[in-house]
Amino acid sequence: MVAYMNEEALKLTIETGVATYYSRSRKKLWKKGEQSGHIQKVEQILVDCDQDCLVLKVSVDAGQCHVGYDSCFYRAVKKGEPEKLEFIAEKTYDPEEAYGNKG
Amino acid sequence: MVAYMNEEALKLTIETGVATYYSRSRKKLWKKGEQSGHIQKVEQILVDCDQDCLVLKVSVDAGQCHVGYDSCFYRAVKKGEPEKLEFIAEKTYDPEEAYGNKG
């Protein structure tokens, strides 16, 4: 998945070992999994050459994409038919159950 | 590495099989490797759930990061000393040679 962090999100991620991002649309910190329960345990934080991007290596229990896959990148541009996408992964959890009304 | 594409960059990338990006600072298309020779041959293009991010799986000859590594993510936040970065990769080419004055 791809998400944004601000300074506080990065600080919390390092301190707690659980990935926390900054939601630009909601303008607030966003602990991934706070609704679905699918938190990301951070194993390693990689930093890029010009220090404006990070790669978080994480472990998740069931999955993390809100659609139900391990990865948000569950589709690929089809070779020879680039206007089509093909599914390259299987769902690992039921998003209805994770995000639905829990009473 | 992380870079941006516009519609034309994506179209060219699909048509040619060679990664082309859009430089927001230079406001122009940017074929990765046009200066260094380290082009990216695209093997697969993955699309994320809300279709605003792509992962390009590419093959490169020597490397692609302008600092001389295979990946721009050649450093990691050090565990227990998060204010420090540790190197986790070896250089795969000499950036001076690739980007220096070639006459």
PDB file of C-alpha atoms in Angstrom:
ATOM      1  CA  MET A   1       0.000   0.000   0.000  1.00  0.00           C
ATOM      2  CA  VAL A   2       0.996   3.608  -0.379  1.00  0.00           C
ATOM      3  CA  ALA A   3       0.210   6.210   2.298  1.00  0.00           C
ATOM      4  CA  TYR A   4       1.543   9.439   3.704  1.00  0.00           C
ATOM      5  CA  MET A   5       3.208  10.245   7.007  1.00  0.00           C
ATOM      6  CA  ASN A   6       3.896  13.465   8.790  1.00  0.00           C
ATOM      7  CA  GLU A   7       6.586  13.864  11.437  1.00  0.00           C
ATOM      8  CA  GLU A   8       4.289  12.736  14.251  1.00  0.00           C
ATOM      9  CA  ALA A   9       3.143   9.646  12.326  1.00  0.00           C
ATOM     10  CA  LEU A  10       6.750   8.599  11.743  1.00  0.00           C
ATOM     11  CA  LYS A  11       7.658   9.228  15.386  1.00  0.00           C
ATOM     12  CA  LEU A  12       4.723   7.110  16.592  1.00  0.00           C
ATOM     13  CA  THR A  13       5.522   4.367  14.083  1.00  0.00           C
ATOM     14  CA  ILE A  14       9.107   4.131  15.341  1.00  0.00           C
ATOM     15  CA  GLU A  15       8.120   4.351  19.026  1.00  0.00           C
ATOM     16  CA  THR A  16       5.245   1.849  18.963  1.00  0.00           C
ATOM     17  CA  GLY A  17       6.392  -0.488  16.186  1.00  0.00           C
ATOM     18  CA  VAL A  18       2.905  -0.232  14.662  1.00  0.00           C
ATOM     19  CA  ALA A  19       2.455   1.643  11.378  1.00  0.00           C
ATOM     20  CA  THR A  20       0.721   4.998  11.760  1.00  0.00           C
ATOM     21  CA  TYR A  21       0.071   7.266   8.793  1.00  0.00           C
ATOM     22  CA  TYR A  22      -1.358  10.729   8.191  1.00  0.00           C
ATOM     23  CA  SER A  23      -4.624  10.908   6.295  1.00  0.00           C
ATOM     24  CA  ARG A  24      -4.507  13.929   3.995  1.00  0.00           C
ATOM     25  CA  SER A  25      -8.259  13.747   3.323  1.00  0.00           C
ATOM     26  CA  ARG A  26      -9.254  13.472   6.993  1.00  0.00           C
ATOM     27  CA  LYS A  27      -6.348  15.671   8.117  1.00  0.00           C
ATOM     28  CA  LYS A  28      -5.498  13.419  11.068  1.00  0.00           C
ATOM     29  CA  LEU A  29      -3.237  10.625  12.194  1.00  0.00           C
ATOM     30  CA  TRP A  30      -4.389   7.235  11.067  1.00  0.00           C
ATOM     31  CA  LYS A  31      -3.243   4.054  12.761  1.00  0.00           C
ATOM     32  CA  LYS A  32      -3.651   1.480  10.002  1.00  0.00           C
ATOM     33  CA  GLY A  33      -6.094  -1.179  11.232  1.00  0.00           C
ATOM     34  CA  GLU A  34      -7.774   0.979  13.868  1.00  0.00           C
ATOM     35  CA  GLN A  35     -11.131   0.058  12.264  1.00  0.00           C
ATOM     36  CA  SER A  36     -10.461  -3.335  10.673  1.00  0.00           C
ATOM     37  CA  GLY A  37      -8.128  -4.670  13.336  1.00  0.00           C
ATOM     38  CA  HIS A  38      -5.534  -5.405  10.637  1.00  0.00           C
ATOM     39  CA  ILE A  39      -2.599  -3.536  12.105  1.00  0.00           C
ATOM     40  CA  GLN A  40       0.854  -3.545  10.552  1.00  0.00           C
ATOM     41  CA  LYS A  41       3.738  -4.623  12.770  1.00  0.00           C
ATOM     42  CA  VAL A  42       6.824  -2.833  11.521  1.00  0.00           C
ATOM     43  CA  GLU A  43       9.878  -4.991  10.975  1.00  0.00           C
ATOM     44  CA  GLN A  44      12.129  -2.544   9.125  1.00  0.00           C
ATOM     45  CA  ILE A  45      11.968   1.017   7.831  1.00  0.00           C
ATOM     46  CA  LEU A  46      13.958   1.715   4.665  1.00  0.00           C
ATOM     47  CA  VAL A  47      14.851   5.272   3.650  1.00  0.00           C
ATOM     48  CA  ASP A  48      15.396   6.414   0.073  1.00  0.00           C
ATOM     49  CA  CYS A  49      18.311   8.354  -1.384  1.00  0.00           C
ATOM     50  CA  ASP A  50      16.804  11.844  -1.100  1.00  0.00           C
ATOM     51  CA  GLN A  51      15.008  11.028   2.167  1.00  0.00           C
ATOM     52  CA  ASP A  52      11.455  11.806   1.115  1.00  0.00           C
ATOM     53  CA  CYS A  53      10.123   8.238   0.832  1.00  0.00           C
ATOM     54  CA  LEU A  54      10.107   5.268   3.156  1.00  0.00           C
ATOM     55  CA  VAL A  55       9.446   1.582   2.627  1.00  0.00           C
ATOM     56  CA  LEU A  56       7.955  -0.096   5.673  1.00  0.00           C
ATOM     57  CA  LYS A  57       8.494  -3.828   5.838  1.00  0.00           C
ATOM     58  CA  VAL A  58       5.575  -5.052   7.926  1.00  0.00           C
ATOM     59  CA  SER A  59       3.838  -8.198   9.008  1.00  0.00           C
ATOM     60  CA  VAL A  60       0.047  -8.341   8.957  1.00  0.00           C
ATOM     61  CA  ASP A  61      -2.281 -11.045  10.186  1.00  0.00           C
ATOM     62  CA  ALA A  62      -5.005 -11.495   7.569  1.00  0.00           C
ATOM     63  CA  GLY A  63      -4.206  -8.813   5.007  1.00  0.00           C
ATOM     64  CA  GLN A  64      -4.148  -5.064   4.734  1.00  0.00           C
ATOM     65  CA  CYS A  65      -5.833  -3.782   1.579  1.00  0.00           C
ATOM     66  CA  HIS A  66      -9.359  -2.555   2.362  1.00  0.00           C
ATOM     67  CA  VAL A  67     -10.692  -4.653  -0.534  1.00  0.00           C
ATOM     68  CA  GLY A  68      -9.577  -7.897   1.147  1.00  0.00           C
ATOM     69  CA  TYR A  69      -6.149  -8.630  -0.301  1.00  0.00           C
ATOM     70  CA  ASP A  70      -2.698  -8.905   1.269  1.00  0.00           C
ATOM     71  CA  SER A  71      -1.496  -6.149  -1.040  1.00  0.00           C
ATOM     72  CA  CYS A  72      -3.293  -3.217  -2.680  1.00  0.00           C
ATOM     73  CA  PHE A  73      -1.457  -4.210  -5.867  1.00  0.00           C
ATOM     74  CA  TYR A  74      -3.627  -7.261  -6.607  1.00  0.00           C
ATOM     75  CA  ARG A  75      -4.087  -6.482 -10.314  1.00  0.00           C
ATOM     76  CA  ALA A  76      -1.702  -6.138 -13.255  1.00  0.00           C
ATOM     77  CA  VAL A  77      -1.922  -4.512 -16.678  1.00  0.00           C
ATOM     78  CA  LYS A  78      -2.591  -7.387 -19.081  1.00  0.00           C
ATOM     79  CA  LYS A  79       0.179  -7.981 -21.627  1.00  0.00           C
ATOM     80  CA  GLY A  80      -1.003  -7.348 -25.184  1.00  0.00           C
ATOM     81  CA  GLU A  81      -4.285  -5.887 -23.885  1.00  0.00           C
ATOM     82  CA  PRO A  82      -3.133  -2.922 -21.767  1.00  0.00           C
ATOM     83  CA  GLU A  83      -6.661  -1.564 -21.450  1.00  0.00           C
ATOM     84  CA  LYS A  84      -7.475  -4.600 -19.299  1.00  0.00           C
ATOM     85  CA  LEU A  85      -6.413  -5.531 -15.774  1.00  0.00           C
ATOM     86  CA  GLU A  86      -5.949  -9.092 -14.604  1.00  0.00           C
ATOM     87  CA  PHE A  87      -6.207 -10.282 -11.008  1.00  0.00           C
ATOM     88  CA  ILE A  88      -2.933 -11.718  -9.725  1.00  0.00           C
ATOM     89  CA  ALA A  89      -3.867 -12.469  -6.094  1.00  0.00           C
ATOM     90  CA  GLU A  90      -6.495 -14.173  -3.959  1.00  0.00           C
ATOM     91  CA  LYS A  91      -8.455 -12.457  -1.187  1.00  0.00           C
ATOM     92  CA  THR A  92      -7.095 -13.228   2.251  1.00  0.00           C
ATOM     93  CA  TYR A  93      -9.976 -11.881   4.369  1.00  0.00           C
ATOM     94  CA  ASP A  94     -13.569 -10.693   4.078  1.00  0.00           C
ATOM     95  CA  PRO A  95     -13.655  -6.883   4.043  1.00  0.00           C
ATOM     96  CA  GLU A  96     -17.404  -6.879   4.865  1.00  0.00           C
ATOM     97  CA  GLU A  97     -16.632  -8.598   8.127  1.00  0.00           C
ATOM     98  CA  ALA A  98     -13.672  -6.367   8.928  1.00  0.00           C
ATOM     99  CA  TYR A  99     -15.272  -3.029   8.037  1.00  0.00           C
ATOM    100  CA  GLY A 100     -19.004  -3.856   8.381  1.00  0.00           C
ATOM    101  CA  ASN A 101     -21.328  -2.879  11.211  1.00  0.00           C
ATOM    102  CA  LYS A 102     -20.017  -4.556  14.326  1.00  0.00           C
ATOM    103  CA  GLY A 103     -22.885  -3.321  16.498  1.00  0.00           C
TER     104      GLY A 103
ATOM    105  CA  MET B   1      12.592   4.128  -6.552  1.00  0.00           C
ATOM    106  CA  VAL B   2       9.528   6.337  -6.444  1.00  0.00           C
ATOM    107  CA  ALA B   3       8.602   8.626  -9.343  1.00  0.00           C
ATOM    108  CA  TYR B   4       5.581  10.186 -10.971  1.00  0.00           C
ATOM    109  CA  MET B   5       3.872   9.506 -14.281  1.00  0.00           C
ATOM    110  CA  ASN B   6       1.372  11.440 -16.303  1.00  0.00           C
ATOM    111  CA  GLU B   7      -0.893   9.845 -18.896  1.00  0.00           C
ATOM    112  CA  GLU B   8       1.694  10.160 -21.678  1.00  0.00           C
ATOM    113  CA  ALA B   9       4.452   8.646 -19.539  1.00  0.00           C
ATOM    114  CA  LEU B  10       2.282   5.626 -18.763  1.00  0.00           C
ATOM    115  CA  LYS B  11       1.282   5.237 -22.409  1.00  0.00           C
ATOM    116  CA  LEU B  12       4.937   5.341 -23.527  1.00  0.00           C
ATOM    117  CA  THR B  13       5.957   2.920 -20.781  1.00  0.00           C
ATOM    118  CA  ILE B  14       3.344   0.393 -21.915  1.00  0.00           C
ATOM    119  CA  GLU B  15       4.084   0.864 -25.624  1.00  0.00           C
ATOM    120  CA  THR B  16       7.878   0.743 -25.435  1.00  0.00           C
ATOM    121  CA  GLY B  17       8.381  -1.590 -22.451  1.00  0.00           C
ATOM    122  CA  VAL B  18      10.887   0.927 -21.062  1.00  0.00           C
ATOM    123  CA  ALA B  19       9.966   2.937 -17.958  1.00  0.00           C
ATOM    124  CA  THR B  20       9.228   6.596 -18.662  1.00  0.00           C
ATOM    125  CA  TYR B  21       8.243   8.998 -15.905  1.00  0.00           C
ATOM    126  CA  TYR B  22       7.182  12.630 -15.633  1.00  0.00           C
ATOM    127  CA  SER B  23       9.559  14.955 -13.835  1.00  0.00           C
ATOM    128  CA  ARG B  24       7.500  17.418 -11.797  1.00  0.00           C
ATOM    129  CA  SER B  25      10.525  19.665 -11.198  1.00  0.00           C
ATOM    130  CA  ARG B  26      11.592  19.761 -14.857  1.00  0.00           C
ATOM    131  CA  LYS B  27       7.984  19.586 -16.101  1.00  0.00           C
ATOM    132  CA  LYS B  28       8.816  17.080 -18.823  1.00  0.00           C
ATOM    133  CA  LEU B  29       8.824  13.407 -19.668  1.00  0.00           C
ATOM    134  CA  TRP B  30      11.804  11.578 -18.286  1.00  0.00           C
ATOM    135  CA  LYS B  31      12.950   8.257 -19.681  1.00  0.00           C
ATOM    136  CA  LYS B  32      14.801   6.730 -16.746  1.00  0.00           C
ATOM    137  CA  GLY B  33      18.387   6.094 -17.821  1.00  0.00           C
ATOM    138  CA  GLU B  34      18.449   8.618 -20.670  1.00  0.00           C
ATOM    139  CA  GLN B  35      21.573  10.120 -19.090  1.00  0.00           C
ATOM    140  CA  SER B  36      23.144   7.207 -17.202  1.00  0.00           C
ATOM    141  CA  GLY B  37      22.219   4.487 -19.669  1.00  0.00           C
ATOM    142  CA  HIS B  38      20.568   2.514 -16.858  1.00  0.00           C
ATOM    143  CA  ILE B  39      17.155   2.015 -18.393  1.00  0.00           C
ATOM    144  CA  GLN B  40      14.425  -0.033 -16.736  1.00  0.00           C
ATOM    145  CA  LYS B  41      12.917  -2.855 -18.778  1.00  0.00           C
ATOM    146  CA  VAL B  42       9.356  -3.285 -17.593  1.00  0.00           C
ATOM    147  CA  GLU B  43       8.294  -6.827 -16.791  1.00  0.00           C
ATOM    148  CA  GLN B  44       4.965  -6.179 -15.086  1.00  0.00           C
ATOM    149  CA  ILE B  45       2.831  -3.197 -14.095  1.00  0.00           C
ATOM    150  CA  LEU B  46       0.743  -3.644 -10.937  1.00  0.00           C
ATOM    151  CA  VAL B  47      -2.195  -1.355 -10.195  1.00  0.00           C
ATOM    152  CA  ASP B  48      -3.447  -0.521  -6.709  1.00  0.00           C
ATOM    153  CA  CYS B  49      -6.991  -0.715  -5.334  1.00  0.00           C
ATOM    154  CA  ASP B  50      -7.981   2.909  -5.966  1.00  0.00           C
ATOM    155  CA  GLN B  51      -5.962   3.122  -9.176  1.00  0.00           C
ATOM    156  CA  ASP B  52      -3.723   6.046  -8.311  1.00  0.00           C
ATOM    157  CA  CYS B  53      -0.460   4.136  -7.762  1.00  0.00           C
ATOM    158  CA  LEU B  54       1.489   1.644  -9.834  1.00  0.00           C
ATOM    159  CA  VAL B  55       4.284  -0.770  -9.025  1.00  0.00           C
ATOM    160  CA  LEU B  56       6.596  -1.386 -11.963  1.00  0.00           C
ATOM    161  CA  LYS B  57       8.511  -4.639 -11.809  1.00  0.00           C
ATOM    162  CA  VAL B  58      11.602  -3.937 -13.863  1.00  0.00           C
ATOM    163  CA  SER B  59      14.958  -5.382 -14.749  1.00  0.00           C
ATOM    164  CA  VAL B  60      18.011  -3.135 -14.790  1.00  0.00           C
ATOM    165  CA  ASP B  61      21.555  -3.872 -15.866  1.00  0.00           C
ATOM    166  CA  ALA B  62      23.879  -2.330 -13.280  1.00  0.00           C
ATOM    167  CA  GLY B  63      21.536  -0.486 -10.947  1.00  0.00           C
ATOM    168  CA  GLN B  64      19.113   2.371 -10.992  1.00  0.00           C
ATOM    169  CA  CYS B  65      19.531   4.665  -7.990  1.00  0.00           C
ATOM    170  CA  HIS B  66      21.551   7.763  -8.974  1.00  0.00           C
ATOM    171  CA  VAL B  67      23.802   7.214  -5.939  1.00  0.00           C
ATOM    172  CA  GLY B  68      25.002   3.869  -7.315  1.00  0.00           C
ATOM    173  CA  TYR B  69      22.752   1.265  -5.718  1.00  0.00           C
ATOM    174  CA  ASP B  70      20.274  -1.219  -7.164  1.00  0.00           C
ATOM    175  CA  SER B  71      17.545   0.353  -5.061  1.00  0.00           C
ATOM    176  CA  CYS B  72      17.071   3.882  -3.717  1.00  0.00           C
ATOM    177  CA  PHE B  73      16.174   2.228  -0.406  1.00  0.00           C
ATOM    178  CA  TYR B  74      19.736   1.280   0.522  1.00  0.00           C
ATOM    179  CA  ARG B  75      19.525   2.478   4.137  1.00  0.00           C
ATOM    180  CA  ALA B  76      17.364   1.492   7.102  1.00  0.00           C
ATOM    181  CA  VAL B  77      16.430   3.170  10.372  1.00  0.00           C
ATOM    182  CA  LYS B  78      18.676   1.572  12.996  1.00  0.00           C
ATOM    183  CA  LYS B  79      16.823  -0.404  15.664  1.00  0.00           C
ATOM    184  CA  GLY B  80      17.257   1.101  19.102  1.00  0.00           C
ATOM    185  CA  GLU B  81      18.940   4.188  17.601  1.00  0.00           C
ATOM    186  CA  PRO B  82      16.245   5.597  15.291  1.00  0.00           C
ATOM    187  CA  GLU B  83      18.137   8.829  14.740  1.00  0.00           C
ATOM    188  CA  LYS B  84      20.746   6.800  12.835  1.00  0.00           C
ATOM    189  CA  LEU B  85      20.587   5.120   9.434  1.00  0.00           C
ATOM    190  CA  GLU B  86      22.485   1.955   8.561  1.00  0.00           C
ATOM    191  CA  PHE B  87      23.527   0.909   5.074  1.00  0.00           C
ATOM    192  CA  ILE B  88      21.919  -2.356   4.013  1.00  0.00           C
ATOM    193  CA  ALA B  89      23.205  -2.656   0.425  1.00  0.00           C
ATOM    194  CA  GLU B  90      26.380  -2.516  -1.632  1.00  0.00           C
ATOM    195  CA  LYS B  91      26.923  -0.190  -4.581  1.00  0.00           C
ATOM    196  CA  THR B  92      26.447  -1.906  -7.924  1.00  0.00           C
ATOM    197  CA  TYR B  93      27.902   0.760 -10.209  1.00  0.00           C
ATOM    198  CA  ASP B  94      29.961   3.950 -10.098  1.00  0.00           C
ATOM    199  CA  PRO B  95      27.652   6.964 -10.379  1.00  0.00           C
ATOM    200  CA  GLU B  96      30.585   9.251 -11.301  1.00  0.00           C
ATOM    201  CA  GLU B  97      31.162   7.167 -14.378  1.00  0.00           C
ATOM    202  CA  ALA B  98      27.470   6.972 -15.291  1.00  0.00           C
ATOM    203  CA  TYR B  99      26.605  10.623 -14.734  1.00  0.00           C
ATOM    204  CA  GLY B 100      30.011  12.282 -15.123  1.00  0.00           C
ATOM    205  CA  ASN B 101      31.281  14.184 -18.124  1.00  0.00           C
ATOM    206  CA  LYS B 102      31.394  11.769 -21.016  1.00  0.00           C
ATOM    207  CA  GLY B 103      32.889  14.308 -23.385  1.00  0.00           C
TER     208      GLY B 103
END
